[in-house]
C-alpha positions as protocol buffer text, in pm:
chain_id: "A"
residue {
  index: 1
  type: UNK
  ca { x: 119 y: -3200 z: -493 }
}
residue {
  index: 2
  type: UNK
  ca { x: -70 y: -2922 z: -250 }
}
residue {
  index: 3
  type: UNK
  ca { x: -67 y: -2760 z: 78 }
}
residue {
  index: 4
  type: UNK
  ca { x: -317 y: -2704 z: 390 }
}
residue {
  index: 5
  type: UNK
  ca { x: -304 y: -2470 z: 596 }
}
residue {
  index: 6
  type: UNK
  ca { x: -545 y: -2466 z: 853 }
}
residue {
  index: 7
  type: UNK
  ca { x: -614 y: -2269 z: 1200 }
}
residue {
  index: 8
  type: UNK
  ca { x: -672 y: -2290 z: 1567 }
}
residue {
  index: 9
  type: UNK
  ca { x: -1056 y: -2202 z: 1422 }
}
residue {
  index: 10
  type: UNK
  ca { x: -1059 y: -2482 z: 1250 }
}
residue {
  index: 11
  type: UNK
  ca { x: -1072 y: -2289 z: 892 }
}
residue {
  index: 12
  type: UNK
  ca { x: -837 y: -2497 z: 626 }
}
residue {
  index: 13
  type: UNK
  ca { x: -713 y: -2342 z: 267 }
}
residue {
  index: 14
  type: UNK
  ca { x: -597 y: -2544 z: 33 }
}
residue {
  index: 15
  type: UNK
  ca { x: -309 y: -2451 z: -203 }
}
residue {
  index: 16
  type: UNK
  ca { x: -87 y: -2582 z: -481 }
}
residue {
  index: 17
  type: UNK
  ca { x: 271 y: -2605 z: -377 }
}
residue {
  index: 18
  type: UNK
  ca { x: 315 y: -2381 z: -695 }
}
residue {
  index: 19
  type: UNK
  ca { x: 102 y: -2147 z: -580 }
}
residue {
  index: 20
  type: UNK
  ca { x: 253 y: -2139 z: -160 }
}
residue {
  index: 21
  type: UNK
  ca { x: 535 y: -2095 z: -288 }
}
residue {
  index: 22
  type: UNK
  ca { x: 417 y: -1723 z: -502 }
}
residue {
  index: 23
  type: UNK
  ca { x: 227 y: -1605 z: -172 }
}
residue {
  index: 24
  type: UNK
  ca { x: 505 y: -1683 z: -68 }
}
residue {
  index: 25
  type: UNK
  ca { x: 749 y: -1480 z: -265 }
}
residue {
  index: 26
  type: UNK
  ca { x: 492 y: -1212 z: -246 }
}
residue {
  index: 27
  type: UNK
  ca { x: 434 y: -1128 z: 86 }
}
residue {
  index: 28
  type: UNK
  ca { x: 889 y: -1168 z: 111 }
}
residue {
  index: 29
  type: UNK
  ca { x: 899 y: -896 z: -198 }
}
residue {
  index: 30
  type: UNK
  ca { x: 630 y: -647 z: 2 }
}
residue {
  index: 31
  type: UNK
  ca { x: 852 y: -651 z: 356 }
}
residue {
  index: 32
  type: UNK
  ca { x: 716 y: -1021 z: 520 }
}
residue {
  index: 33
  type: UNK
  ca { x: 1025 y: -1168 z: 655 }
}
residue {
  index: 34
  type: UNK
  ca { x: 974 y: -1485 z: 757 }
}
residue {
  index: 35
  type: UNK
  ca { x: 1028 y: -1639 z: 1044 }
}
residue {
  index: 36
  type: UNK
  ca { x: 1041 y: -1963 z: 1066 }
}
residue {
  index: 37
  type: UNK
  ca { x: 832 y: -2247 z: 1171 }
}
residue {
  index: 38
  type: UNK
  ca { x: 859 y: -2443 z: 1371 }
}
residue {
  index: 39
  type: UNK
  ca { x: 776 y: -2812 z: 1431 }
}
residue {
  index: 40
  type: UNK
  ca { x: 473 y: -2998 z: 1416 }
}
residue {
  index: 41
  type: UNK
  ca { x: 340 y: -3245 z: 1673 }
}
residue {
  index: 42
  type: UNK
  ca { x: 545 y: -3566 z: 1712 }
}
residue {
  index: 43
  type: UNK
  ca { x: 873 y: -3459 z: 1433 }
}
residue {
  index: 44
  type: UNK
  ca { x: 1066 y: -3714 z: 1477 }
}
residue {
  index: 45
  type: UNK
  ca { x: 1379 y: -3564 z: 1288 }
}
residue {
  index: 46
  type: UNK
  ca { x: 1741 y: -3689 z: 1266 }
}
residue {
  index: 47
  type: UNK
  ca { x: 1778 y: -3333 z: 1206 }
}
residue {
  index: 48
  type: UNK
  ca { x: 1731 y: -3045 z: 1375 }
}
residue {
  index: 49
  type: UNK
  ca { x: 1397 y: -2825 z: 1224 }
}
residue {
  index: 50
  type: UNK
  ca { x: 1451 y: -2643 z: 931 }
}
residue {
  index: 51
  type: UNK
  ca { x: 1164 y: -2407 z: 1008 }
}
residue {
  index: 52
  type: UNK
  ca { x: 1116 y: -2420 z: 657 }
}
residue {
  index: 53
  type: UNK
  ca { x: 742 y: -2330 z: 513 }
}
residue {
  index: 54
  type: UNK
  ca { x: 762 y: -2562 z: 273 }
}
residue {
  index: 55
  type: UNK
  ca { x: 821 y: -2881 z: 521 }
}
residue {
  index: 56
  type: UNK
  ca { x: 649 y: -3235 z: 349 }
}
residue {
  index: 57
  type: UNK
  ca { x: 594 y: -3300 z: 696 }
}
residue {
  index: 58
  type: UNK
  ca { x: 414 y: -3004 z: 784 }
}
residue {
  index: 59
  type: UNK
  ca { x: 490 y: -2719 z: 1054 }
}
residue {
  index: 60
  type: UNK
  ca { x: 353 y: -2399 z: 1278 }
}
residue {
  index: 61
  type: UNK
  ca { x: 347 y: -2086 z: 1228 }
}
residue {
  index: 62
  type: UNK
  ca { x: 348 y: -1793 z: 1555 }
}
residue {
  index: 63
  type: UNK
  ca { x: 40 y: -1562 z: 1526 }
}
residue {
  index: 64
  type: UNK
  ca { x: 276 y: -1333 z: 1455 }
}
residue {
  index: 65
  type: UNK
  ca { x: 478 y: -1443 z: 1190 }
}
residue {
  index: 66
  type: UNK
  ca { x: 93 y: -1478 z: 1036 }
}
residue {
  index: 67
  type: UNK
  ca { x: 1 y: -1131 z: 1113 }
}
residue {
  index: 68
  type: UNK
  ca { x: 327 y: -1031 z: 945 }
}
residue {
  index: 69
  type: UNK
  ca { x: 243 y: -1242 z: 623 }
}
residue {
  index: 70
  type: UNK
  ca { x: -123 y: -1010 z: 556 }
}
residue {
  index: 71
  type: UNK
  ca { x: 74 y: -670 z: 672 }
}
residue {
  index: 72
  type: UNK
  ca { x: 294 y: -785 z: 360 }
}
residue {
  index: 73
  type: UNK
  ca { x: 24 y: -975 z: 147 }
}
residue {
  index: 74
  type: UNK
  ca { x: -248 y: -657 z: 186 }
}
residue {
  index: 75
  type: UNK
  ca { x: 84 y: -407 z: 121 }
}
residue {
  index: 76
  type: UNK
  ca { x: 45 y: -585 z: -316 }
}
residue {
  index: 77
  type: UNK
  ca { x: -269 y: -612 z: -347 }
}
residue {
  index: 78
  type: UNK
  ca { x: -248 y: -292 z: -492 }
}
residue {
  index: 79
  type: UNK
  ca { x: -9 y: -426 z: -761 }
}
residue {
  index: 80
  type: UNK
  ca { x: -253 y: -700 z: -811 }
}
residue {
  index: 81
  type: UNK
  ca { x: -476 y: -626 z: -1106 }
}
residue {
  index: 82
  type: UNK
  ca { x: -878 y: -669 z: -1087 }
}
residue {
  index: 83
  type: UNK
  ca { x: -904 y: -754 z: -1446 }
}
residue {
  index: 84
  type: UNK
  ca { x: -578 y: -868 z: -1662 }
}
residue {
  index: 85
  type: UNK
  ca { x: -573 y: -736 z: -1947 }
}
residue {
  index: 86
  type: UNK
  ca { x: -643 y: -906 z: -2248 }
}
residue {
  index: 87
  type: UNK
  ca { x: -384 y: -1054 z: -2439 }
}
residue {
  index: 88
  type: UNK
  ca { x: -224 y: -1104 z: -2110 }
}
residue {
  index: 89
  type: UNK
  ca { x: -114 y: -1515 z: -2136 }
}
residue {
  index: 90
  type: UNK
  ca { x: 152 y: -1618 z: -1875 }
}
residue {
  index: 91
  type: UNK
  ca { x: 111 y: -2000 z: -1882 }
}
residue {
  index: 92
  type: UNK
  ca { x: 155 y: -2220 z: -1601 }
}
residue {
  index: 93
  type: UNK
  ca { x: 487 y: -2252 z: -1442 }
}
residue {
  index: 94
  type: UNK
  ca { x: 643 y: -2483 z: -1243 }
}
residue {
  index: 95
  type: UNK
  ca { x: 823 y: -2415 z: -888 }
}
residue {
  index: 96
  type: UNK
  ca { x: 1140 y: -2387 z: -1049 }
}
residue {
  index: 97
  type: UNK
  ca { x: 1011 y: -2075 z: -1279 }
}
residue {
  index: 98
  type: UNK
  ca { x: 851 y: -1955 z: -1000 }
}
residue {
  index: 99
  type: UNK
  ca { x: 1196 y: -1957 z: -748 }
}
residue {
  index: 100
  type: UNK
  ca { x: 1333 y: -1753 z: -1070 }
}
residue {
  index: 101
  type: UNK
  ca { x: 1068 y: -1530 z: -1061 }
}
residue {
  index: 102
  type: UNK
  ca { x: 1107 y: -1423 z: -673 }
}
residue {
  index: 103
  type: UNK
  ca { x: 1473 y: -1419 z: -677 }
}
residue {
  index: 104
  type: UNK
  ca { x: 1459 y: -1142 z: -1006 }
}
residue {
  index: 105
  type: UNK
  ca { x: 1194 y: -982 z: -789 }
}
residue {
  index: 106
  type: UNK
  ca { x: 1337 y: -908 z: -508 }
}
residue {
  index: 107
  type: UNK
  ca { x: 1621 y: -792 z: -751 }
}
residue {
  index: 108
  type: UNK
  ca { x: 1443 y: -417 z: -743 }
}
residue {
  index: 109
  type: UNK
  ca { x: 1313 y: -219 z: -524 }
}
residue {
  index: 110
  type: UNK
  ca { x: 996 y: -221 z: -679 }
}
residue {
  index: 111
  type: UNK
  ca { x: 847 y: -538 z: -631 }
}
residue {
  index: 112
  type: UNK
  ca { x: 548 y: -662 z: -896 }
}
residue {
  index: 113
  type: UNK
  ca { x: 354 y: -859 z: -779 }
}
residue {
  index: 114
  type: UNK
  ca { x: 372 y: -974 z: -1218 }
}
residue {
  index: 115
  type: UNK
  ca { x: 737 y: -1050 z: -1219 }
}
residue {
  index: 116
  type: UNK
  ca { x: 618 y: -1384 z: -923 }
}
residue {
  index: 117
  type: UNK
  ca { x: 368 y: -1509 z: -1224 }
}
residue {
  index: 118
  type: UNK
  ca { x: 76 y: -1331 z: -966 }
}
residue {
  index: 119
  type: UNK
  ca { x: -254 y: -1219 z: -1169 }
}
residue {
  index: 120
  type: UNK
  ca { x: -558 y: -1190 z: -1074 }
}
residue {
  index: 121
  type: UNK
  ca { x: -649 y: -1479 z: -1027 }
}
residue {
  index: 122
  type: UNK
  ca { x: -541 y: -1464 z: -720 }
}
residue {
  index: 123
  type: UNK
  ca { x: -648 y: -1132 z: -589 }
}
residue {
  index: 124
  type: UNK
  ca { x: -959 y: -1328 z: -364 }
}
residue {
  index: 125
  type: UNK
  ca { x: -743 y: -1606 z: -335 }
}
residue {
  index: 126
  type: UNK
  ca { x: -460 y: -1315 z: -183 }
}
residue {
  index: 127
  type: UNK
  ca { x: -768 y: -1175 z: -24 }
}
residue {
  index: 128
  type: UNK
  ca { x: -825 y: -1500 z: 196 }
}
residue {
  index: 129
  type: UNK
  ca { x: -535 y: -1577 z: 300 }
}
residue {
  index: 130
  type: UNK
  ca { x: -542 y: -1191 z: 386 }
}
residue {
  index: 131
  type: UNK
  ca { x: -820 y: -1266 z: 652 }
}
residue {
  index: 132
  type: UNK
  ca { x: -662 y: -1626 z: 739 }
}
residue {
  index: 133
  type: UNK
  ca { x: -327 y: -1521 z: 807 }
}
residue {
  index: 134
  type: UNK
  ca { x: -457 y: -1258 z: 1059 }
}
residue {
  index: 135
  type: UNK
  ca { x: -651 y: -1488 z: 1282 }
}
residue {
  index: 136
  type: UNK
  ca { x: -337 y: -1681 z: 1375 }
}
residue {
  index: 137
  type: UNK
  ca { x: -105 y: -1947 z: 1445 }
}
residue {
  index: 138
  type: UNK
  ca { x: -204 y: -2197 z: 1254 }
}
residue {
  index: 139
  type: UNK
  ca { x: 11 y: -2569 z: 1052 }
}
residue {
  index: 140
  type: UNK
  ca { x: 109 y: -2678 z: 714 }
}
residue {
  index: 141
  type: UNK
  ca { x: 72 y: -3055 z: 607 }
}
residue {
  index: 142
  type: UNK
  ca { x: 31 y: -3195 z: 238 }
}
């Protein structure tokens, strides 16, 4: 399963759901307060739109929200190593484990990307996402 982010310039980024969950958790740990998403074009649900960032049905993220995400991710960069120590090997976490790590990370005053499973392998992706989010509003989809 993956999520596709597409901005108004047509730039597309594909992430696994675990990667997306970690990116959202990292942004929140560094001060981003989610504004919620707008319902996707053509959405006809029986319930009001939830504003979720993880919906299988997509959603729209506003320009301001995207820019706040970029600012929070930028704050996280000093905590993400360019290279992990040789002994680093946490293995892969599933989405549930990522969310547990997210909860633990928010319980401390000093967030740590490594507690969210963010290591050097994420740095280039986070830099790409910062640039993407700075470009403004985007759509999420599968």
